[in-house]
Coordinates of C-alpha atoms in Angstrom, one line a residue:
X21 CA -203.3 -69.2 -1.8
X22 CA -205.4 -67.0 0.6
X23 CA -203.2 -68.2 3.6
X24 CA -199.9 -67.2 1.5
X25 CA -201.4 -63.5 0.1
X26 CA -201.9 -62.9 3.8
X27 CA -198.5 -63.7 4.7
X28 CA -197.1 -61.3 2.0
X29 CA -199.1 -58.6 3.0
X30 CA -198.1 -59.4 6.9
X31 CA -194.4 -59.3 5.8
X32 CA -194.9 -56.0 3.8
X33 CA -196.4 -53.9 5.9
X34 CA -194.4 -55.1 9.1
X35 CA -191.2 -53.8 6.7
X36 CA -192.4 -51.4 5.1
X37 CA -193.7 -49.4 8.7
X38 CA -190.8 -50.3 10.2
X39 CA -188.8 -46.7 11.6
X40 CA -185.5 -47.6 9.8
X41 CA -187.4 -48.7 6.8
X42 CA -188.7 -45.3 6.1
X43 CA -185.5 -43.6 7.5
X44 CA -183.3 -45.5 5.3
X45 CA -185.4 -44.6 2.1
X46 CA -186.1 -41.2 2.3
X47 CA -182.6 -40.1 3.9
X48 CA -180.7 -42.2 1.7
X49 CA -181.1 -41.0 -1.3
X50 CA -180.2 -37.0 -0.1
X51 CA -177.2 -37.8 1.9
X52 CA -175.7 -39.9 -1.2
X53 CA -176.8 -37.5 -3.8
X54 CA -175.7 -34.5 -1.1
X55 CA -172.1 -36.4 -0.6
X56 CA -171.6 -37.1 -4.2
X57 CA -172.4 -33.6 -5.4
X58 CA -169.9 -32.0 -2.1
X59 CA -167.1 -33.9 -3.0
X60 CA -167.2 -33.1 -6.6
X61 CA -167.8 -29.5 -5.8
X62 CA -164.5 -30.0 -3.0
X63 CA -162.2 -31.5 -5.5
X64 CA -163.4 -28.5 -7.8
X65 CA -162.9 -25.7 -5.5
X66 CA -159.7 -27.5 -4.7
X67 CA -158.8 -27.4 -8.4
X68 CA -159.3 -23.8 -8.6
X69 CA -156.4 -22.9 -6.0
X70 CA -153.4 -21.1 -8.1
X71 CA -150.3 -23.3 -7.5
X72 CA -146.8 -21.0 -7.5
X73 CA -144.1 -23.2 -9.0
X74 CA -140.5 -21.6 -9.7
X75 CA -137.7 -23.2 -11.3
X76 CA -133.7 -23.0 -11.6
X77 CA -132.6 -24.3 -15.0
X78 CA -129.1 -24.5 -14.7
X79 CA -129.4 -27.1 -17.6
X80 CA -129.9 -24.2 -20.4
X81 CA -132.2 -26.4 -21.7
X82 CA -135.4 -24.9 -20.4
X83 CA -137.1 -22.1 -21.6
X84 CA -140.8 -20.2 -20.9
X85 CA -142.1 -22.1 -23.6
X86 CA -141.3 -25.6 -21.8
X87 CA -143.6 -24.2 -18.4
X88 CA -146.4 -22.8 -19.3
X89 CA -149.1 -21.7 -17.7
X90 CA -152.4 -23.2 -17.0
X91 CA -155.5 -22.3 -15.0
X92 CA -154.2 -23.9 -11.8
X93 CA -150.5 -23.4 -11.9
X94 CA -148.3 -20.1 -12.2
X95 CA -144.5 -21.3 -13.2
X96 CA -141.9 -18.7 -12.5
X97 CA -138.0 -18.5 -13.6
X98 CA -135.5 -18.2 -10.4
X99 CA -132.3 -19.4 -12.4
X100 CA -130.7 -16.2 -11.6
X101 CA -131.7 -16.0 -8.4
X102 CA -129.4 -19.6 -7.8
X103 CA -130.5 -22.8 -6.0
X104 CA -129.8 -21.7 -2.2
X105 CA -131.9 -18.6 -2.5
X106 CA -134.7 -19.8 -4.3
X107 CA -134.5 -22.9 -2.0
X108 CA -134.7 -20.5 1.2
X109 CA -137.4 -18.0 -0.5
X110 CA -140.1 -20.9 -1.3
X111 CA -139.5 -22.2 1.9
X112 CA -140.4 -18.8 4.0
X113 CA -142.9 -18.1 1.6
X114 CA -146.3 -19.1 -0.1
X115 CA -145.1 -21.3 -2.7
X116 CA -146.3 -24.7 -3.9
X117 CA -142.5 -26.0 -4.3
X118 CA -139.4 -25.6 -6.4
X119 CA -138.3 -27.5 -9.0
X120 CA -134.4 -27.7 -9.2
X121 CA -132.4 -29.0 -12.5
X122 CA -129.1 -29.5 -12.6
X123 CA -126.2 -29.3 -15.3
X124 CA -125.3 -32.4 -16.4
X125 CA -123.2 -34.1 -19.6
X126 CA -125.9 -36.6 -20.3
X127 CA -129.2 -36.4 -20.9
X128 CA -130.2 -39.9 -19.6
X129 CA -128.2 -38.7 -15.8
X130 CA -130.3 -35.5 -16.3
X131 CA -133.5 -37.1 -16.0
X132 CA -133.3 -39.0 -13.1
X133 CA -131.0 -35.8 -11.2
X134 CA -134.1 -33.2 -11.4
X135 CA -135.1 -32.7 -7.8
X136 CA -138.3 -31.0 -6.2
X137 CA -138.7 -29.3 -3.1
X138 CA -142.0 -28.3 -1.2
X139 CA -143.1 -27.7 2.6
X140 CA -146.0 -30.6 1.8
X141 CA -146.4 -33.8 -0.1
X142 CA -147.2 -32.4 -3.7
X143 CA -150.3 -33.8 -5.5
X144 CA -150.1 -36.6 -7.7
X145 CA -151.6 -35.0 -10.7
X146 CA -148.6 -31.9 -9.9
X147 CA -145.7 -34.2 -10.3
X148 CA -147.2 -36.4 -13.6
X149 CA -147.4 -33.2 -15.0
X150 CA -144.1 -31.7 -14.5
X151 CA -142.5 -35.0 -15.7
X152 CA -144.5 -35.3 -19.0
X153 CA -143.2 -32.0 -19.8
X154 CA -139.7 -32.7 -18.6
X155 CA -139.4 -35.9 -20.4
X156 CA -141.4 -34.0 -23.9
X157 CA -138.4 -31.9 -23.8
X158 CA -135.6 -34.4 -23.0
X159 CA -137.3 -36.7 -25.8
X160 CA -137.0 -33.7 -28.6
X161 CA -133.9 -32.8 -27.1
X162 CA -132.1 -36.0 -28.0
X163 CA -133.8 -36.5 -31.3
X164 CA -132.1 -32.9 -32.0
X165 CA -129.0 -34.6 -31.7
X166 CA -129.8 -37.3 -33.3
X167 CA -130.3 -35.1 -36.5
X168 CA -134.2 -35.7 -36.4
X169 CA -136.5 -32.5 -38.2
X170 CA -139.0 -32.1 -35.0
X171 CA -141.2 -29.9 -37.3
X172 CA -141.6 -32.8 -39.7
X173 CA -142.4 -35.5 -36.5
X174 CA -144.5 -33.0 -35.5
X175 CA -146.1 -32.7 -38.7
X176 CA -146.6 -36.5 -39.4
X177 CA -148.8 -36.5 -36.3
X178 CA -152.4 -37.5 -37.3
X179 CA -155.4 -38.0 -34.8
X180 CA -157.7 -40.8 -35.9
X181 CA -161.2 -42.2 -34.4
X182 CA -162.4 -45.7 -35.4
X183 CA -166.1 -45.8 -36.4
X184 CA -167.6 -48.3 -34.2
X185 CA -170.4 -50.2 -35.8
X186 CA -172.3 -53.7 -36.3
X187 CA -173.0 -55.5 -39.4
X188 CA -176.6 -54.1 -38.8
X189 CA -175.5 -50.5 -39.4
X190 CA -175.5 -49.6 -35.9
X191 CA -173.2 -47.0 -34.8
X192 CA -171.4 -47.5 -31.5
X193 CA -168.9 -44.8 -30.0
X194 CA -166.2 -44.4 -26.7
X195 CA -168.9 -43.0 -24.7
X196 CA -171.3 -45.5 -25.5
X197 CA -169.2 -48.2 -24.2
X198 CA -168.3 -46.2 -20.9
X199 CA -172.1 -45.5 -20.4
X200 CA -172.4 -49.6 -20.8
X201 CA -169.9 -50.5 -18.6
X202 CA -171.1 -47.5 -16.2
X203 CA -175.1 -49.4 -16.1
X204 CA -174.0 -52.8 -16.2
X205 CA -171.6 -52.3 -13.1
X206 CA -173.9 -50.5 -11.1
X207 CA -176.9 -52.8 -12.0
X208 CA -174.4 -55.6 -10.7
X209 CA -174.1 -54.2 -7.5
X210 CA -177.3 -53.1 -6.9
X211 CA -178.4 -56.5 -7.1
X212 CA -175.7 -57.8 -4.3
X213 CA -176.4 -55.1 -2.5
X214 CA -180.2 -55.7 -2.1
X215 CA -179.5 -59.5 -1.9
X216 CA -177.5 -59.1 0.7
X217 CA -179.7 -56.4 2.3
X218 CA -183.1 -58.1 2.0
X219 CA -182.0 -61.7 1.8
X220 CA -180.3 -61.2 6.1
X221 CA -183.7 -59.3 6.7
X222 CA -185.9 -62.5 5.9
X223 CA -183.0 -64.9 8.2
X224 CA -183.5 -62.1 10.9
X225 CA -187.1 -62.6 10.6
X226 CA -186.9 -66.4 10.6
X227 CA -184.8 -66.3 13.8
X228 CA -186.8 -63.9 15.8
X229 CA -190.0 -65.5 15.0
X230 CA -188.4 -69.2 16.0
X231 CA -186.6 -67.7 19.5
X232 CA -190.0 -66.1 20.3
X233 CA -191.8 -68.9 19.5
X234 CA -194.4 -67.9 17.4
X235 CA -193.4 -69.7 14.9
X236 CA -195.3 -72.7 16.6
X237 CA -198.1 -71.5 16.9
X238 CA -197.6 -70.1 13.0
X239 CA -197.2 -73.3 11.4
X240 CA -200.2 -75.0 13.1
X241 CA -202.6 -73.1 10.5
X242 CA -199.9 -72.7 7.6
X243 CA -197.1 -74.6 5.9
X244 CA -193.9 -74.0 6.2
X245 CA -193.3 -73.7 2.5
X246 CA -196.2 -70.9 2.2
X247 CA -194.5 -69.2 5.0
X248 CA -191.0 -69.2 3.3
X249 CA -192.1 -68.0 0.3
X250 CA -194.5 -65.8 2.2
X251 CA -191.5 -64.1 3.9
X252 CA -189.4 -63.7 0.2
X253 CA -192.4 -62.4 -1.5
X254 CA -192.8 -60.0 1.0
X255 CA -189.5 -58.8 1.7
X256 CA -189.0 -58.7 -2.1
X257 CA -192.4 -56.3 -2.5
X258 CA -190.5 -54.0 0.6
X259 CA -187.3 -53.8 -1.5
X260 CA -188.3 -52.8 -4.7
X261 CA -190.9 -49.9 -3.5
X262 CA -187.8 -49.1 -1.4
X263 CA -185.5 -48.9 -4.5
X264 CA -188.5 -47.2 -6.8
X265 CA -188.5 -44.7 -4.5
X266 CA -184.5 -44.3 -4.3
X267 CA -184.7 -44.0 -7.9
X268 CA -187.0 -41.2 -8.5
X269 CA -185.8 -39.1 -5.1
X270 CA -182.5 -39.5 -6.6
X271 CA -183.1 -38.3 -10.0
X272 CA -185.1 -35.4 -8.5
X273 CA -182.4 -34.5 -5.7
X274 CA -179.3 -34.7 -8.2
X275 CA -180.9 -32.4 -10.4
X276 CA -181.7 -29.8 -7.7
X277 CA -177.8 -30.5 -6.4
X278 CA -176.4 -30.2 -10.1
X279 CA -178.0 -26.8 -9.9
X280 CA -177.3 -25.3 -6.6
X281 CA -173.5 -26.6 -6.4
X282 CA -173.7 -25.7 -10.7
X283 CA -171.7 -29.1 -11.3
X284 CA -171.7 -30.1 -15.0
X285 CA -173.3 -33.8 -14.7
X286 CA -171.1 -34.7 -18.1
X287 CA -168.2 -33.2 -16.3
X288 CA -168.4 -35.2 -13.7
X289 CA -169.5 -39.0 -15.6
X290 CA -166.4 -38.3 -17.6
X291 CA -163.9 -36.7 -14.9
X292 CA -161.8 -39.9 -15.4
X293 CA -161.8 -40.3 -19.3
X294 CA -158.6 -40.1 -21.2
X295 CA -157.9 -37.0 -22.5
X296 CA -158.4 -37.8 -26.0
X297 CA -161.7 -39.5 -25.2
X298 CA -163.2 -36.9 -23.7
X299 CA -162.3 -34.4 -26.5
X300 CA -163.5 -36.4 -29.4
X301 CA -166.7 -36.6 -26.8
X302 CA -167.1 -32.9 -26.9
X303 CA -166.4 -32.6 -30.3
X304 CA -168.7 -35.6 -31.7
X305 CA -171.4 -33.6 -33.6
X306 CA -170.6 -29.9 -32.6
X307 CA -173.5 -30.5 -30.4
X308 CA -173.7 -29.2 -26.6
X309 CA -172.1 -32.4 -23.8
X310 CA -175.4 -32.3 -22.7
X311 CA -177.4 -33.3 -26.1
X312 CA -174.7 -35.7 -26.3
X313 CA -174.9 -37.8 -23.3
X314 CA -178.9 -37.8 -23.2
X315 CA -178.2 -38.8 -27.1
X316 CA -176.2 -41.7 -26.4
X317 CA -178.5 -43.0 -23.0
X318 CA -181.3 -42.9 -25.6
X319 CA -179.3 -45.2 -27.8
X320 CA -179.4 -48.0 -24.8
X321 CA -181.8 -50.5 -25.3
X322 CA -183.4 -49.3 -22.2
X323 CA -187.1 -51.3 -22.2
X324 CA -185.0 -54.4 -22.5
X325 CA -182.9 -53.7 -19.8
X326 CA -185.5 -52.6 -17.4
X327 CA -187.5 -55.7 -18.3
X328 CA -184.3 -58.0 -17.8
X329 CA -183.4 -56.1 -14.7
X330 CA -186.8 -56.9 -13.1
X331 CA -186.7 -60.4 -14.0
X332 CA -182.6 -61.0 -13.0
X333 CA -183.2 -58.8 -9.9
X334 CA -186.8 -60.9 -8.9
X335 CA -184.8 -64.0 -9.6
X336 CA -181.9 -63.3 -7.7
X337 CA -183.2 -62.4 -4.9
X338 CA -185.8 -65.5 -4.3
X339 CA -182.9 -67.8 -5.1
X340 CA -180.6 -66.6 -2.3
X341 CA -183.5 -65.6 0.0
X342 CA -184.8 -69.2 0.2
X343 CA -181.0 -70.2 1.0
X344 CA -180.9 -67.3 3.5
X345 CA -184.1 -68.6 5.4
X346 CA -183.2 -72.2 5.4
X347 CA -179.9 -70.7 7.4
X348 CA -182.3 -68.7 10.2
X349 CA -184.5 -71.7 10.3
X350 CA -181.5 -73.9 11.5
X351 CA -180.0 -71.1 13.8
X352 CA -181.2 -69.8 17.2
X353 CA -179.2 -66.6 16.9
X354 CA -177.5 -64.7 14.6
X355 CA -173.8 -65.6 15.4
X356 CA -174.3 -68.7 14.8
X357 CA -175.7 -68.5 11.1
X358 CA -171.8 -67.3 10.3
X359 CA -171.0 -70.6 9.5
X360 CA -173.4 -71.5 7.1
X361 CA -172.9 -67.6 5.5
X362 CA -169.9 -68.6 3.0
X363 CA -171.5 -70.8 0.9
X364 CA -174.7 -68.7 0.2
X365 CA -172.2 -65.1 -0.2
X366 CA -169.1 -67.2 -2.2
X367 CA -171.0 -67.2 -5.3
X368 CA -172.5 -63.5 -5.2
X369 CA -168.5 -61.8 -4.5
X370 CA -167.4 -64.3 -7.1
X371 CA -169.9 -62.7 -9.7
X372 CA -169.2 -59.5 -8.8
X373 CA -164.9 -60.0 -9.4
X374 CA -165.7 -62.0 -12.4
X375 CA -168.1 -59.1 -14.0
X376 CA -165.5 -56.4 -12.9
X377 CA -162.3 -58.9 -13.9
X378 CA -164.2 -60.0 -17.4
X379 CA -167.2 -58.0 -18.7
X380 CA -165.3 -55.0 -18.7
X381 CA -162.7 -55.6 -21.1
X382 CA -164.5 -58.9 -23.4
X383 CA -168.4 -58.7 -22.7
X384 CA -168.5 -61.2 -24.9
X385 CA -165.9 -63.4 -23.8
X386 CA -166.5 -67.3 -23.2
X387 CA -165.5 -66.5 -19.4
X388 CA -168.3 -63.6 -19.3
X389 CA -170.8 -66.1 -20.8
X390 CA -170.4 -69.0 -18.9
X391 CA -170.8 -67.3 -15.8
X392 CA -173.9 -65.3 -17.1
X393 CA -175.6 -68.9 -17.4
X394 CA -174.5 -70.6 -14.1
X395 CA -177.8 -69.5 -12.4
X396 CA -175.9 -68.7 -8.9
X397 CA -173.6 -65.8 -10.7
X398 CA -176.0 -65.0 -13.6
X399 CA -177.8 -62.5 -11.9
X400 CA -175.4 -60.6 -11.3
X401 CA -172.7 -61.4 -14.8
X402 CA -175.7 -61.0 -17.0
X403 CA -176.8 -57.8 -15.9
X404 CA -173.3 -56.4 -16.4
X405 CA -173.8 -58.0 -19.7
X406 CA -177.1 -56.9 -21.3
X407 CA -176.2 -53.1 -22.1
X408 CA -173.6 -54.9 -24.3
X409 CA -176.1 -56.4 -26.0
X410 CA -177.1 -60.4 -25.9
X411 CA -178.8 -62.4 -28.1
X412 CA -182.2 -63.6 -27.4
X413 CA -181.0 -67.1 -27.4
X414 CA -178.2 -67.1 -24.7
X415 CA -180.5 -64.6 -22.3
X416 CA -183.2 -67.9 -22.9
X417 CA -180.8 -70.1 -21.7
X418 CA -179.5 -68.1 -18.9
X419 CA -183.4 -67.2 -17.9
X420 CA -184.3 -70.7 -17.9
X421 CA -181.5 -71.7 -15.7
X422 CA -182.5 -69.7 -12.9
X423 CA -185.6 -70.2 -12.8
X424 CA -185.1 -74.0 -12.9
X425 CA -182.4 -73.7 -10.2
X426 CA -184.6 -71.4 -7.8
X427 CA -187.3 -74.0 -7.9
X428 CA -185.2 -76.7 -7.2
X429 CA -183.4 -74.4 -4.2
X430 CA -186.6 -73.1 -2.7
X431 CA -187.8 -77.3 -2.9
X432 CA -184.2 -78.2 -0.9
X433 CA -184.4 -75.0 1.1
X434 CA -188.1 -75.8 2.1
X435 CA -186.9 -79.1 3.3
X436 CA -184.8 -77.9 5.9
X437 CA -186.9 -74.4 7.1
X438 CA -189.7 -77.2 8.1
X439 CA -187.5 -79.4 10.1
X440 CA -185.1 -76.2 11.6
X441 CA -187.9 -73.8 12.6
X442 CA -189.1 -76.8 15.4
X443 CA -185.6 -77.4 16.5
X444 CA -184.2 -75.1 19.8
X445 CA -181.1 -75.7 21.8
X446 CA -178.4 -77.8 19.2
X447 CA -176.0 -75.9 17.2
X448 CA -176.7 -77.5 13.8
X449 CA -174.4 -78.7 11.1
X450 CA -173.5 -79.5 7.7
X451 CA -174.3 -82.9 8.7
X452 CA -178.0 -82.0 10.1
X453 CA -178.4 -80.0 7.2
X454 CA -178.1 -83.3 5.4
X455 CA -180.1 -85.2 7.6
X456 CA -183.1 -83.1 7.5
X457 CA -182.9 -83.0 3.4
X458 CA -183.5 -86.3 4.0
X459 CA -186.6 -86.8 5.7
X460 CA -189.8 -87.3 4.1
X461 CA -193.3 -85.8 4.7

């Protein structure tokens, strides 16, 4: 055990002083934070620039009351002014386009003959706009003739929110869920990320130690199994100071960027919300966006997270990282570790598509379970999972697999890192691999 502490300690502080180490964690952190909070505050600038839109009805069926304004866009009436004219005065001038609609018998060759003219592309958001009002129009237009009361369609319109709540009492709401689905996904990556990250650094390390050859002189005073796990431990130790300190420079550097760029966080978590979600958001309780999100975070079952988090990210990690160091044990460079890099990364994409494909729309879902208990994708499904709530009994299962399948890979892995890291000069393969399982000793 004294031979393996030293080992982790070696590992650690040979990572943790390393110059891109300490680069990557401190700078990190700012310049995501930093390009977050710019682009936001771009997109919001951007936002803020008055568009100039004319029109030529020569429908009759428009009106002022069909284009109105809003904070961003100025509509203006050039009917009389005739199609050529306005078409040449947007043209030479500062205008964002013109929007052109003809007179036609039907209402159904009306909506596909409207036409729009600008010196640029116009935005996305521009055009889904102007149609929506278009077609609102066309729509009440033909119920018109149809003989239809608009006032009393208008007036049968009601709003309704479902009250989202367990058998327990529990109240659940829209932005809840999104907060869910926000944590899970990012706890999903996080853990690939640092997987991939950390479980290349300790096949790096296994190949420059066995080119250099000190790896000989190494494994004359320790076994190759303490100095596998010796290398994960420590790598592992490296990583999650690195990401404890991400965390806490992150929190402290958004909050100082919120404030200097004066970006609403709520604002920008729920840019991307439907409409009506992110009214009955702001309406939920009278109380500020603010109160409301913090409100809702609290409502997470954030010590069981964290404590899962630990455990699926610690778990994760050694499983691939053995796997990763059995590669750079068999290698004598990194190019030619690519063919053995499929296998190990297959599983880790595939829980990352099947959390995005699944847990977001049926959490729950026999597809989302199974793959939160197949220990190679559980990691990373489960996570996704657990703000959604799981029942003691499938997380045993799922925890128990893991950790039974990382003992039994580190055991198989072992086996070939002992016979690899004496082996120079072969390119190995699939069928070495199996060869050296085999040996005993």
């Amino acid at each position: 055990m004294s031979k393996l502490k030293l080992i982790i300690q070696r590992e650690f502080i040979a990572k943790v002083r390393n110059k891109s180490f300490l680069v990557m964690t401190f700078l990190s952190p700012i310049l995501l934070v930093g390009m977050g909070a710019l682009v936001f505050f771009l997109m919001k600038k951007n936002d803020e620039k008055v568009k100039e839109i004319v029109y030529v009805d020569n429908s009759g069926l428009f009106s002022k009351d069909d284009f109105k304004d809003s904070e961003t866009i100025r509509y203006q009436d050039y009917t009389d002014l005739g199609i050529a004219e306005t078409k040449k005065k947007v043209e030479e001038g500062d205008y964002y386009g013109a929007l052109i609609i003809p007179k036609q018998d039907s209402l159904e060759i009306l909506a596909n003959a409207i036409e729009f003219y600008s010196k640029d592309s116009p935005g996305m958001s521009v055009m889904n706009s102007l149609e929506t009002k278009i077609e609102r129009k066309l729509r009440n237009e033909k119920l018109n003739n149809f003989g239809i009361d608009l006032e009393k369609i208008n007036a049968s319109k009601i709003q309704s929110e479902i009250k989202m709540l367990n058998f327990s009492g529990e109240e659940s709401s829209k932005l809840i869920n999104g907060l869910k689905i926000g944590v899970g996904l990012i706890a999903g990556y996080l853990l690939m990320m640092f997987v991939m990250i950390y479980g290349t650094s300790v096949m790096r390390s296994v190949i420059e130690e066995k080119t250099s050859r000190i790896i000989e002189i190494i494994v004359s005073s320790v076994k190759p199994f303490q100095l596998m796990l010796g290398k994960i431990i420590g790598n592992a130790s490296a990583g999650l100071l690195q990401f404890l300190i991400w965390g806490i420079l992150i929190f402290i550097i958004s909050t100082l960027a919120f404030s200097i760029f004066g970006i609403d966080m709520v604002e920008m978590q729920t840019a991307k919300l439907p409409a009506e979600q992110l009214e009955a958001a702001k309406q939920a309780a009278g109380m500020d966006k603010m109160q409301l999100i913090i409100q809702e975070i609290l409502r997470l079952p954030i010590l069981k997270m964290f404590i899962l988090f630990i455990f699926y990210f610690l778990g994760g990690y050694m499983l691939y990282s053995s796997l990763f160091a059995a590669v750079g044990a068999a290698v004598d460079n990194e190019t030619d570790t690519q063919q053995f890099m499929l296998p190990i990364m297959g599983p880790l994409i595939l829980g990352v598509y099947v959390g995005f494909a699944t847990v977001i729309n049926d959490p729950h879902g026999s597809i989302a379970v199974l793959f939160s208990h197949i220990p190679l994708t559980s990691p990373i499904v489960m996570l996704m999972r657990v703000p959604f709530g799981v029942s003691w009994y499938e997380l045993a299962i799922s925890m128990t697999l893991l950790v039974i399948t990382f003992v039994f890979m580190v055991w198989l892995a072992a086996k070939i890192y002992r016979v690899g890291i004496l082996m120079y000069g072969k390119k190995p393969t699939y069928k070495d691999l199996y060869k050296w399982l085999k040996y005993k000793g």
